[in-house]
Coordinates of C-alpha atoms and ligand atoms in Angstrom, one line a residue:
Chain A
M186 CA 73.5 90.2 31.7
S187 CA 70.5 90.8 30.0
T188 CA 72.1 94.6 29.0
S189 CA 75.0 92.8 27.6
E190 CA 73.0 90.1 25.5
S191 CA 70.6 93.1 24.0
S192 CA 73.7 94.9 23.3
S193 CA 75.0 92.2 21.4
E194 CA 72.1 91.9 19.2
D195 CA 72.6 95.1 18.3
H196 CA 75.9 95.1 17.0
G197 CA 74.6 93.8 13.6
G198 CA 76.7 91.8 11.3
E199 CA 79.4 91.2 13.8
V200 CA 79.6 87.5 15.2
K201 CA 79.1 87.0 18.8
R202 CA 79.7 84.1 20.8
R203 CA 76.1 83.5 21.7
D204 CA 75.3 83.4 17.9
F205 CA 78.0 80.3 17.3
L206 CA 76.2 78.8 20.5
Y207 CA 72.6 79.3 18.7
I208 CA 74.1 77.6 15.6
A209 CA 76.1 74.8 17.3
A210 CA 73.1 74.0 19.6
G211 CA 70.9 74.2 16.5
G212 CA 72.6 72.5 14.4
F213 CA 73.7 69.4 16.9
G214 CA 69.5 69.5 17.5
A215 CA 69.1 69.0 13.9
L216 CA 71.6 65.8 13.4
T217 CA 69.9 64.4 16.7
A218 CA 66.5 64.3 15.3
G219 CA 67.8 63.3 11.3
S220 CA 69.6 60.4 13.3
M221 CA 66.4 59.5 15.0
V222 CA 63.9 59.8 11.6
W223 CA 66.4 57.8 9.6
P224 CA 65.6 54.3 11.8
L225 CA 61.8 55.7 11.3
I226 CA 61.9 55.5 7.7
D227 CA 64.5 52.7 7.0
N228 CA 62.3 50.2 9.3
L229 CA 60.0 50.2 6.4
N230 CA 62.3 48.9 4.1
P231 CA 62.8 45.1 3.3
A232 CA 63.9 43.3 6.8
A233 CA 67.2 41.2 6.7
N234 CA 64.7 37.7 7.1
V235 CA 63.0 39.0 3.7
L236 CA 66.7 39.9 2.3
A237 CA 68.1 36.3 3.1
L238 CA 65.3 34.5 1.3
A239 CA 66.5 35.7 -1.9
S240 CA 67.2 33.0 -3.6
V241 CA 65.7 29.6 -4.8
E242 CA 67.1 26.2 -6.4
V243 CA 64.3 24.6 -9.1
D244 CA 64.9 20.9 -10.9
L245 CA 63.9 21.3 -14.7
S246 CA 64.6 17.2 -15.1
K247 CA 60.4 17.0 -15.3
I248 CA 59.8 19.5 -17.9
E249 CA 59.0 18.4 -21.2
V250 CA 59.4 20.3 -24.1
G251 CA 56.9 23.2 -24.8
Q252 CA 55.9 22.9 -21.4
S253 CA 55.9 25.8 -18.4
I254 CA 56.3 25.7 -15.0
L255 CA 55.8 28.6 -12.3
A256 CA 58.4 29.0 -9.7
K257 CA 58.5 31.4 -6.6
W258 CA 61.0 33.6 -5.8
R259 CA 61.2 36.6 -3.3
G260 CA 57.7 35.8 -3.3
K261 CA 57.1 36.4 -6.7
P262 CA 56.5 33.8 -10.1
V263 CA 59.1 33.3 -12.0
F264 CA 58.3 31.5 -15.4
I265 CA 60.7 28.8 -16.6
R266 CA 59.8 27.2 -20.2
R267 CA 61.4 24.7 -22.4
R268 CA 60.3 26.1 -26.0
T269 CA 60.3 24.1 -28.8
A270 CA 62.5 24.6 -31.7
E271 CA 59.8 27.0 -33.6
E272 CA 59.4 29.3 -30.6
I273 CA 63.4 29.9 -30.5
E274 CA 63.3 30.1 -34.1
Q275 CA 60.5 33.1 -33.8
A276 CA 62.0 34.6 -31.2
Q277 CA 65.2 35.0 -33.2
A278 CA 64.0 36.1 -36.3
V279 CA 62.7 39.6 -35.0
P280 CA 64.0 42.3 -36.3
L281 CA 65.5 44.7 -33.4
D282 CA 63.5 47.3 -35.0
D283 CA 60.1 45.9 -34.2
L284 CA 60.4 45.8 -30.3
K285 CA 59.8 48.1 -28.0
D286 CA 62.8 47.3 -25.7
P287 CA 65.4 46.2 -27.9
Q288 CA 67.0 43.0 -27.0
T289 CA 68.0 40.0 -29.0
D290 CA 66.7 36.2 -27.8
E291 CA 70.6 35.5 -27.5
E292 CA 70.5 38.3 -24.5
R293 CA 68.2 36.9 -22.9
T294 CA 69.0 33.4 -22.4
E295 CA 72.3 31.5 -21.7
E296 CA 74.5 30.3 -24.4
G297 CA 74.0 26.6 -24.9
H298 CA 70.8 26.4 -22.7
E299 CA 68.9 28.5 -25.3
E300 CA 65.9 26.0 -24.9
W301 CA 65.2 27.5 -21.5
L302 CA 63.5 30.8 -20.8
V303 CA 63.7 32.0 -17.4
M304 CA 62.1 35.3 -16.6
V305 CA 60.4 37.2 -13.4
G306 CA 56.6 36.1 -14.4
I307 CA 54.9 40.0 -13.5
C308 CA 54.4 42.2 -16.0
T309 CA 56.1 45.7 -16.4
H310 CA 53.3 47.8 -16.7
L311 CA 51.5 47.2 -13.1
G312 CA 52.3 44.1 -11.5
C313 CA 50.1 41.4 -12.7
V314 CA 51.1 38.0 -13.6
P315 CA 50.4 37.5 -17.1
Q316 CA 48.5 34.1 -18.6
G317 CA 50.2 31.7 -21.0
T318 CA 52.0 29.8 -18.4
K319 CA 49.3 27.1 -17.8
V320 CA 48.3 24.9 -20.3
G321 CA 45.6 26.1 -22.3
E322 CA 45.5 29.6 -21.0
N323 CA 45.7 32.8 -23.6
R324 CA 48.8 33.3 -25.2
G325 CA 48.6 36.7 -26.7
D326 CA 49.3 37.9 -30.4
Y327 CA 52.7 36.6 -30.5
G328 CA 52.5 33.3 -28.9
G329 CA 54.2 34.2 -25.6
W330 CA 52.4 35.8 -22.7
F331 CA 49.1 37.9 -22.3
C332 CA 48.7 40.1 -19.7
P333 CA 44.6 40.7 -18.8
C334 CA 45.0 43.6 -16.8
H335 CA 45.5 45.9 -19.4
G336 CA 46.5 43.6 -22.2
S337 CA 50.2 43.4 -22.6
H338 CA 51.3 40.9 -25.7
Y339 CA 55.0 39.5 -25.0
D340 CA 56.6 37.2 -27.4
T341 CA 58.2 33.9 -26.9
S342 CA 61.2 35.4 -25.6
G343 CA 58.9 37.5 -23.0
R344 CA 59.7 40.8 -25.0
I345 CA 57.0 43.5 -24.9
R346 CA 55.4 43.8 -28.2
K347 CA 51.9 45.6 -27.7
G348 CA 50.1 47.0 -24.7
P349 CA 51.0 49.6 -22.2
A350 CA 54.0 47.7 -21.0
P351 CA 57.3 49.7 -21.2
R352 CA 59.8 47.1 -20.8
N353 CA 60.3 43.3 -21.7
L354 CA 59.6 40.7 -18.8
E355 CA 62.7 40.4 -16.6
I356 CA 65.1 38.2 -16.8
P357 CA 66.3 37.3 -13.1
A358 CA 69.7 36.8 -11.9
Y359 CA 70.1 32.6 -12.3
A360 CA 73.3 29.8 -13.0
F361 CA 72.9 26.8 -14.3
L362 CA 74.2 24.4 -11.6
D363 CA 74.1 21.6 -13.8
D364 CA 72.3 20.6 -16.9
T365 CA 68.7 19.5 -15.3
T366 CA 69.1 22.6 -12.4
I367 CA 69.2 26.1 -11.9
R368 CA 69.5 28.5 -8.9
I369 CA 67.6 32.0 -8.9
G370 CA 68.9 34.7 -7.2
Chain B
M127 CA 12.3 82.0 18.7
H128 CA 16.0 82.4 18.7
P129 CA 17.6 79.7 21.6
S130 CA 20.0 82.1 23.7
R131 CA 23.2 83.0 21.7
S132 CA 25.4 82.5 24.5
F133 CA 26.3 79.4 26.5
E134 CA 24.4 79.9 29.9
P135 CA 24.0 76.7 31.8
K136 CA 22.3 76.3 35.0
N137 CA 23.4 73.6 36.5
G138 CA 26.7 74.1 39.1
F139 CA 28.3 71.2 38.2
V140 CA 28.0 72.3 34.3
K141 CA 28.9 75.8 35.4
W142 CA 32.3 75.0 37.0
F143 CA 33.3 72.6 34.4
D144 CA 32.7 75.0 31.5
Q145 CA 34.4 77.6 33.5
Q146 CA 37.7 75.8 33.0
L147 CA 37.2 73.8 30.8
P148 CA 35.0 75.3 28.0
I149 CA 34.4 72.6 25.6
L150 CA 30.7 72.9 25.8
T151 CA 30.2 76.9 25.3
V152 CA 32.4 75.6 21.9
L153 CA 29.9 72.9 21.1
H154 CA 27.1 75.2 21.8
G155 CA 28.3 77.5 19.6
A156 CA 28.9 75.1 16.8
L157 CA 25.9 72.8 16.9
V158 CA 23.1 75.2 18.4
A159 CA 23.6 78.8 18.1
Y160 CA 25.7 78.7 14.9
P161 CA 23.7 81.1 12.6
T162 CA 23.5 79.8 9.4
P163 CA 21.8 81.4 6.2
K164 CA 18.2 80.9 5.9
N165 CA 18.1 79.5 2.7
L166 CA 20.2 76.4 3.1
N167 CA 18.8 73.3 0.8
Y168 CA 19.2 69.9 1.5
W169 CA 22.4 69.6 -0.5
W170 CA 24.0 71.3 2.8
S171 CA 22.7 68.6 4.9
F172 CA 25.2 66.2 3.7
G173 CA 28.6 67.5 5.5
S174 CA 26.3 66.7 8.6
L175 CA 26.3 62.8 6.9
A176 CA 29.7 62.7 6.3
G177 CA 30.5 63.4 9.7
F178 CA 27.9 60.4 10.7
M179 CA 29.5 58.1 8.3
L180 CA 33.2 58.4 9.7
A181 CA 32.0 57.6 13.4
V182 CA 30.3 54.4 11.7
Q183 CA 33.2 53.6 10.2
I184 CA 35.7 54.2 13.2
V185 CA 32.9 52.6 15.5
T186 CA 32.6 49.3 13.4
G187 CA 36.0 49.8 12.3
I188 CA 37.4 49.1 15.7
I189 CA 35.1 46.4 16.5
L190 CA 36.4 44.7 13.7
A191 CA 39.8 45.1 14.9
M192 CA 39.0 43.1 17.9
H193 CA 38.3 39.9 15.6
Y194 CA 40.8 40.5 12.6
T195 CA 44.6 39.2 12.4
P196 CA 46.4 41.4 10.4
H197 CA 49.0 38.2 8.8
V198 CA 48.7 36.7 5.4
D199 CA 48.1 33.0 6.5
Y200 CA 45.3 34.5 8.7
A201 CA 43.7 37.3 7.5
F202 CA 41.2 35.8 4.8
N203 CA 40.3 33.4 7.8
S204 CA 39.7 36.0 10.1
V205 CA 37.6 38.0 7.8
E206 CA 35.2 34.2 7.4
H207 CA 35.6 34.1 11.4
I208 CA 33.7 37.9 11.8
M209 CA 30.9 36.8 9.2
R210 CA 30.3 33.0 10.3
N211 CA 31.2 33.1 14.1
V212 CA 31.5 36.1 15.9
N213 CA 28.1 37.4 17.1
Y214 CA 26.8 40.1 14.6
G215 CA 29.8 39.6 12.7
W216 CA 28.2 39.7 9.2
L217 CA 26.5 43.0 10.6
I218 CA 29.7 44.9 11.8
R219 CA 31.4 43.8 8.8
Y220 CA 28.9 44.7 5.8
V221 CA 28.4 47.6 7.6
H222 CA 31.8 48.7 7.7
Q223 CA 32.0 47.1 4.0
N224 CA 29.2 49.4 2.9
G225 CA 30.1 52.1 4.9
A226 CA 32.7 53.0 3.0
S227 CA 30.9 52.8 -0.3
F228 CA 28.2 55.6 1.3
F229 CA 30.6 57.5 2.9
F230 CA 31.9 58.4 -0.9
I231 CA 28.5 58.6 -1.8
V232 CA 27.9 61.3 0.7
V233 CA 31.0 63.3 -0.1
Y234 CA 31.2 63.1 -3.8
I235 CA 27.5 64.9 -3.4
H236 CA 29.2 66.9 -1.1
I237 CA 31.8 68.4 -3.2
F238 CA 29.8 68.5 -6.0
R239 CA 27.4 71.0 -4.2
G240 CA 30.8 72.8 -3.1
L241 CA 31.3 72.9 -7.3
Y242 CA 27.6 74.0 -8.3
Y243 CA 27.7 76.8 -5.4
G244 CA 30.9 78.0 -5.9
S245 CA 31.9 77.5 -2.3
Y246 CA 35.3 77.2 -2.8
K247 CA 35.2 81.2 -4.0
A248 CA 37.0 83.1 -1.2
P249 CA 36.8 84.0 1.9
R250 CA 36.2 79.7 1.6
E251 CA 39.7 79.0 -0.4
L252 CA 41.5 77.3 2.9
L253 CA 38.1 75.6 3.7
W254 CA 37.7 73.8 0.4
M255 CA 41.5 72.8 0.4
L256 CA 41.4 71.2 3.7
G257 CA 38.2 69.1 1.9
L258 CA 40.2 68.1 -0.4
V259 CA 42.7 66.8 2.1
I260 CA 40.2 64.5 4.2
Y261 CA 39.1 63.4 0.5
L262 CA 42.5 62.2 -0.3
L263 CA 42.9 60.5 3.2
M264 CA 39.8 59.0 2.8
M265 CA 41.1 57.4 -0.6
A266 CA 44.2 56.0 1.4
T267 CA 42.2 54.6 4.0
A268 CA 39.7 52.7 1.9
F269 CA 42.3 51.2 -0.3
M270 CA 44.6 49.9 2.6
G271 CA 41.2 48.9 4.5
Y272 CA 40.6 46.9 0.6
V273 CA 43.7 45.2 1.0
L274 CA 42.9 43.9 5.1
P275 CA 40.6 41.0 3.9
W276 CA 43.5 39.4 1.7
G277 CA 41.4 38.6 -1.4
Q278 CA 42.7 38.2 -4.7
M279 CA 40.9 41.8 -5.7
S280 CA 42.7 42.6 -2.2
F281 CA 46.2 41.2 -3.5
W282 CA 45.9 42.4 -7.0
A283 CA 44.5 45.9 -6.1
A284 CA 47.8 46.9 -3.8
T285 CA 49.9 45.2 -6.3
V286 CA 48.5 47.5 -9.2
I287 CA 48.2 50.4 -7.2
T288 CA 51.6 50.2 -5.3
N289 CA 53.0 49.8 -8.6
L290 CA 51.6 53.0 -10.2
F291 CA 55.0 54.9 -8.3
S292 CA 57.5 52.8 -10.2
A293 CA 56.6 55.0 -13.0
V294 CA 58.8 57.5 -11.2
P295 CA 61.9 58.0 -13.0
L296 CA 65.1 56.7 -11.5
V297 CA 64.1 56.1 -7.8
G298 CA 60.8 54.4 -9.0
D299 CA 61.3 50.7 -8.1
A300 CA 63.1 51.6 -5.1
I301 CA 59.8 53.7 -3.5
V302 CA 57.9 50.3 -4.7
T303 CA 60.0 47.9 -2.3
F304 CA 60.0 50.9 0.2
L305 CA 55.9 50.6 0.1
W306 CA 55.7 46.9 0.2
G307 CA 58.9 46.4 2.5
G308 CA 59.9 43.1 0.5
F309 CA 60.2 42.6 -3.0
S310 CA 56.0 41.8 -3.5
V311 CA 53.0 42.9 -1.5
D312 CA 53.2 40.6 1.3
N313 CA 52.9 40.1 4.8
P314 CA 55.3 43.7 5.9
T315 CA 52.9 45.3 3.2
L316 CA 49.4 43.8 4.6
N317 CA 51.0 44.5 8.5
R318 CA 51.7 48.3 7.7
F319 CA 48.3 48.9 5.5
F320 CA 46.6 47.4 9.1
S321 CA 48.4 50.1 10.7
L322 CA 47.6 52.9 8.5
H323 CA 44.3 52.1 7.9
Y324 CA 43.7 52.0 11.9
V325 CA 45.0 55.6 12.2
L326 CA 44.4 57.2 9.1
P327 CA 40.5 58.0 10.2
F328 CA 41.3 59.6 13.5
V329 CA 43.7 61.8 10.8
I330 CA 40.8 62.7 9.0
A331 CA 38.7 62.8 12.3
A332 CA 41.5 66.1 13.2
V333 CA 41.3 67.3 9.7
A334 CA 37.6 67.6 9.8
I335 CA 37.5 70.0 13.1
L336 CA 40.1 72.6 11.3
H337 CA 37.4 71.9 8.3
I338 CA 34.2 73.0 10.5
W339 CA 36.8 75.4 12.3
A340 CA 37.6 77.4 9.0
L341 CA 33.6 77.2 7.8
H342 CA 32.8 78.7 11.2
I343 CA 34.9 81.5 10.5
P344 CA 33.2 82.8 7.4
G345 CA 29.8 80.9 7.9
S346 CA 28.0 78.5 5.0
N347 CA 27.4 79.7 1.7
N348 CA 24.3 79.5 0.3
P349 CA 22.0 78.4 -2.7
L350 CA 22.2 81.9 -3.7
G351 CA 25.8 82.6 -3.2
I352 CA 25.6 86.3 -1.7
E353 CA 26.6 87.3 1.8
V354 CA 24.5 87.3 5.0
K355 CA 23.4 90.8 5.6
G356 CA 22.7 90.7 8.9
P357 CA 20.5 88.3 11.6
Q358 CA 17.0 88.7 9.4
D359 CA 19.0 86.6 6.9
Q360 CA 20.0 83.5 9.1
I361 CA 18.2 81.5 11.4
D362 CA 20.0 79.2 14.1
F363 CA 21.1 75.3 13.7
H364 CA 19.0 73.9 16.4
P365 CA 16.6 73.0 15.8
Y366 CA 16.5 74.1 12.1
H367 CA 19.1 72.3 10.6
T368 CA 19.5 69.6 13.4
A369 CA 15.6 68.4 12.1
K370 CA 16.7 68.9 8.8
D371 CA 19.9 66.9 9.1
L372 CA 17.9 64.4 11.0
F373 CA 15.9 63.9 8.5
M374 CA 18.1 63.5 5.7
L375 CA 20.0 61.3 7.9
S376 CA 16.8 58.7 7.9
V377 CA 16.7 59.1 4.4
L378 CA 20.7 57.9 4.3
L379 CA 20.1 55.1 6.8
I380 CA 17.4 53.4 4.8
V381 CA 19.2 53.5 1.5
F382 CA 22.0 52.1 3.4
M383 CA 20.5 49.5 5.6
G384 CA 18.7 48.7 2.4
V385 CA 22.1 47.6 0.8
V386 CA 23.5 46.1 4.0
F387 CA 20.7 44.1 4.7
Y388 CA 19.1 42.8 1.1
A389 CA 21.9 43.5 -1.2
P390 CA 25.4 43.6 0.9
N391 CA 27.7 42.3 -1.7
Y392 CA 26.4 44.3 -4.3
L393 CA 28.6 47.1 -4.6
S394 CA 32.0 44.6 -4.1
H395 CA 33.7 42.1 -6.4
A396 CA 33.1 38.2 -5.8
D397 CA 36.8 37.4 -6.8
N398 CA 37.6 39.3 -3.1
Y399 CA 36.1 35.7 -1.7
I400 CA 39.0 33.8 -3.1
P401 CA 42.0 33.7 -0.8
A402 CA 45.0 36.1 -2.6
D403 CA 47.0 34.0 -4.5
P404 CA 50.7 35.7 -5.4
L405 CA 50.8 33.7 -8.8
V406 CA 47.9 34.1 -10.5
T407 CA 46.0 37.3 -11.3
P408 CA 42.3 37.4 -12.1
A409 CA 41.0 38.1 -15.7
H410 CA 39.6 41.3 -14.7
I411 CA 40.6 43.5 -11.8
T412 CA 38.7 46.6 -11.3
P413 CA 38.9 48.8 -8.1
D414 CA 35.7 49.8 -6.3
W415 CA 33.5 52.1 -7.8
Y416 CA 34.7 55.2 -5.9
F417 CA 37.9 55.1 -7.7
L418 CA 36.8 54.6 -11.3
P419 CA 36.8 57.5 -12.8
F420 CA 40.7 58.4 -11.7
Y421 CA 41.7 54.7 -13.1
A422 CA 40.3 55.7 -16.3
I423 CA 42.2 58.8 -16.7
L424 CA 45.1 56.6 -15.5
R425 CA 44.4 54.0 -18.4
A426 CA 43.6 56.6 -20.9
V427 CA 46.8 58.7 -21.6
P428 CA 49.3 57.1 -24.4
D429 CA 52.7 58.0 -24.6
I430 CA 53.1 61.5 -24.9
L431 CA 56.5 62.7 -26.5
F432 CA 59.4 61.5 -24.3
I433 CA 56.9 60.7 -21.7
E434 CA 55.6 57.0 -21.8
A435 CA 52.2 56.1 -21.1
K436 CA 52.7 54.3 -17.7
L437 CA 54.3 57.5 -16.4
A438 CA 51.9 60.3 -18.1
G439 CA 48.8 58.6 -16.8
V440 CA 50.0 58.3 -13.6
I441 CA 50.7 62.0 -13.8
A442 CA 47.5 62.5 -15.4
M443 CA 45.7 60.9 -12.4
F444 CA 47.3 62.9 -10.0
A445 CA 47.2 66.0 -11.4
A446 CA 43.1 65.5 -11.9
I447 CA 43.1 65.5 -8.3
L448 CA 45.6 68.5 -7.7
L449 CA 44.0 70.4 -10.0
L450 CA 41.2 71.1 -7.4
F451 CA 43.6 72.8 -5.2
A452 CA 43.9 75.5 -7.9
L453 CA 40.2 75.6 -8.6
P454 CA 39.5 78.7 -6.6
W455 CA 42.0 80.3 -8.8
L456 CA 41.0 79.0 -11.8
D457 CA 37.1 80.1 -11.2
K458 CA 37.6 83.8 -11.1
S459 CA 33.9 84.6 -11.7
P460 CA 32.8 86.7 -8.9
V461 CA 29.3 85.1 -8.3
R462 CA 29.6 82.3 -6.6
S463 CA 26.3 80.6 -7.0
G464 CA 25.7 78.6 -10.5
T465 CA 22.1 79.4 -10.3
F466 CA 22.8 83.0 -11.7
R467 CA 25.6 81.6 -14.4
P468 CA 23.4 80.6 -17.5
L469 CA 27.0 79.3 -18.9
F470 CA 28.7 77.8 -16.2
K471 CA 25.4 75.7 -15.1
Q472 CA 25.7 73.8 -18.4
F473 CA 29.3 73.4 -18.4
Y474 CA 28.9 72.2 -14.8
W475 CA 26.2 69.5 -16.0
L476 CA 28.3 68.6 -18.4
L477 CA 31.6 67.8 -16.0
V478 CA 29.0 65.4 -13.9
I479 CA 27.9 63.4 -17.0
D480 CA 31.8 63.5 -17.7
V481 CA 32.7 62.5 -14.5
I482 CA 30.1 59.3 -14.6
V483 CA 31.2 58.7 -18.0
L484 CA 34.8 58.2 -17.0
G485 CA 33.8 56.2 -13.8
F486 CA 32.0 53.6 -16.6
A487 CA 34.8 53.8 -19.1
G488 CA 37.2 52.6 -15.5
A489 CA 35.1 49.5 -15.2
R490 CA 35.6 48.4 -18.4
P491 CA 39.1 46.6 -19.9
A492 CA 40.6 49.6 -22.1
E493 CA 40.1 48.9 -25.2
G494 CA 38.0 49.9 -28.6
A495 CA 35.0 52.1 -27.9
W496 CA 35.4 52.5 -23.5
L497 CA 39.0 53.6 -24.2
I498 CA 38.0 56.3 -26.8
A499 CA 35.3 57.2 -24.4
G500 CA 38.1 57.4 -21.4
Q501 CA 40.2 59.6 -23.6
V502 CA 37.5 61.9 -24.2
G503 CA 36.4 62.0 -20.8
T504 CA 39.9 62.6 -19.8
V505 CA 40.4 65.8 -22.4
Y506 CA 37.4 67.3 -21.2
Y507 CA 38.3 67.0 -17.7
F508 CA 41.1 69.2 -17.9
V509 CA 39.7 71.2 -20.3
H510 CA 36.5 72.4 -18.0
F511 CA 38.9 73.5 -15.2
L512 CA 42.2 74.7 -17.2
V513 CA 40.1 76.2 -20.2
I514 CA 36.2 76.6 -20.0
L515 CA 36.2 77.7 -16.3
P516 CA 38.8 80.2 -16.7
L517 CA 37.1 81.6 -19.9
L518 CA 33.8 81.8 -18.6
S519 CA 35.0 84.3 -15.7
R520 CA 35.9 86.7 -18.2
I521 CA 33.0 86.1 -21.0
E522 CA 30.2 85.1 -19.0
K523 CA 27.2 87.6 -18.7
T524 CA 26.1 86.7 -15.2
R525 CA 22.0 87.3 -13.9
P526 CA 21.4 90.1 -11.5
L527 CA 21.8 88.8 -8.0
P528 CA 18.8 89.6 -5.5
E529 CA 19.0 92.1 -2.9
S530 CA 19.8 90.1 0.2
I531 CA 18.7 86.0 1.2
S532 CA 15.8 87.2 3.6
Q533 CA 14.4 89.4 0.4
S534 CA 14.5 86.6 -2.2
V535 CA 13.3 84.3 0.6
L536 CA 10.0 86.4 1.1
S537 CA 9.6 87.0 -2.7
K538 CA 9.0 83.2 -2.9
Q539 CA 6.6 82.3 -0.3
A540 CA 4.6 85.4 -1.9
S541 CA 4.6 84.0 -5.2
A542 CA 4.0 80.5 -3.8
Ligands
HEM177 C1 37.9 56.7 7.0 C2 36.9 55.4 7.8 C3 37.1 53.8 7.0 C4 37.3 53.9 5.5 C5 36.6 54.3 4.3 C6 37.8 52.4 5.5 C7 37.3 51.8 4.8 C8 37.4 50.3 4.7 C9 37.0 49.1 3.5 C10 36.9 50.0 1.8 C11 37.6 47.9 4.4 C12 37.4 46.8 3.5 C13 36.3 46.2 3.7 C14 35.9 44.8 2.9 O1 35.8 44.2 1.6 O2 36.1 43.4 3.5 C15 37.9 48.1 5.2 C16 38.2 47.0 6.2 C17 38.3 46.8 7.6 N1 38.7 47.9 8.1 FE1 38.2 49.9 7.8 N2 37.6 51.7 7.0 C18 37.6 52.8 7.8 C19 37.9 53.2 9.3 C20 38.2 52.2 10.0 C21 38.5 52.3 11.4 C22 38.9 53.1 12.0 C23 39.1 50.9 11.7 C24 39.4 50.3 13.2 C25 40.6 49.7 13.2 C26 39.2 50.1 10.7 C27 39.5 48.8 10.4 C28 39.0 47.8 9.6 C29 39.4 45.9 9.6 C30 39.8 45.5 11.1 C31 38.8 45.9 8.4 C32 39.0 44.2 7.9 C33 38.0 43.6 8.1 C34 36.9 43.9 6.8 O3 37.5 43.4 5.7 O4 35.8 43.6 7.1 N3 38.3 50.6 9.7 N4 37.8 49.2 5.7
FES178 S1 49.8 44.8 -15.5 FE1 50.0 44.1 -17.1 S2 49.0 45.3 -18.5 FE2 49.2 46.4 -16.7

């Protein structure tokens, strides 16, 4: 046995049954190890219960024009503002060239419900909650929201106008179930 | 008087034990008979002090973990329970909380000692890099520890720091969701941070053992930066350095315990005594002081060409740390000690000032004069390592090195 084994290695270049066995065993070994590594990593991703909590319904009937509320969706704040006519006008009048992340106000609202602005209340810079929803909070230079963490200013359409944030405040997927109820998610 | 170089136990049991598992021989070699250069100054005590602080954090941490609950609904209250109900809980927690700060103070002095005396140069490159690995692990550990009390600063520090990874192109958001285990910092995040906060210090301990192993191959560098020529240049670790290190330990403990007893919250933020609220960000969030210079670098960088500011800042911040791994090859001057490098010495102190300025800039909102200070400081930091050091190693006229350590020590004595 031992002589035939060593001679098989000396036959340089020629493929032997033993080489095949090495590769097959090594390959299956790597596959098995790999299939065990994936569960060790994937368990850190959101669990089923976290994924299941993915939508909420919000009643809008108590919100007056000019008021905002804070809803909670997937553990995150959602800003809902019932905008005044001036705020809507201001948002629609901005030329796209002035915007860092160009988007029209129409793209950020539902047709027929332009009054309502629904956004994830998380600064697109590093995730703080901007001020401007509660009465008396700093609304920044553009009358929308202001993030105190590193100074990002958002306009009345939630678009980034000044500061380090790269993108507009995110619009979550939502739908009007009737005129005064929305489902987020 | 040299104690015996080799370990020769008289006790029969010890002899039997050490023959089968020579752990005492190893410890004797490392802590008693380890030959050190004669001329080490007090800056060389900070390695031992760092080891002491690691032990303090592990002992107090294990006790805290016996009373702490890693759940978003209970974490904050369990820390208050430790502070108010548990016997001596307030002491153990304040020692752990301030211990992190003092661990960093000690390690920063230890690192800047190495930077001044050229301890990162051959044959100690790997030793230097193992030290940097410990430093990175310490930062991760301290960051995750800061999240555990689940106050407002805990929550928002966790949010802002994990969000740094969203700057990564394409997969950024997937990485952040993965780190959180959800769609925001929440219970899964707190749980995994606790698990990692518990285990990483033991990884640090393991790397520290490698660090000391790598130290004991070439032996310690020294203030003159020249090689040891023979036994006349050396003394044994015990009793000389054990005594010296114990003296420095008492100095450290006076300051450390002074803070623990008289100003236990001086180094932390009042906002962390407000329970975490995912819907309200405090008006000013700053990380703990030991991260401030890097935080300043993060915020100093504007849009660069096609890279947006957020990503550029993150790259600069990580580069500032990873750069130090290349230091042995950036500074090619054959002279180790700054004492014999007149130009290097001045730039060294400029770097120290630069890092302090960055620290102050990191504590202020990123606007106006402090933003500019942060930007100038960031540029200087990189210029120092990438331009000045490589240049100096070519053009600098170094001062003549002494013949040997013992000669230098003796001539000092004669003139005194
Ligand atoms: C490298 C060593 C360590 C460092 C730098 C470190 C750092 C920290 C920091 C900065 C805090 C936050 C303190 C506060 O603001 O209240 C903390 C909390 C905590 N650490 Fe550690 N730690 C270390 C080792 C350990 C170990 C080994 C354990 C053992 C399980 C542990 C358990 C805890 C617990 C339970 C808390 C939460 C209670 C509290 O906030 O006081 N730590 N740690
Ligand atoms: S997180 Fe809002 S500006 Fe940085």
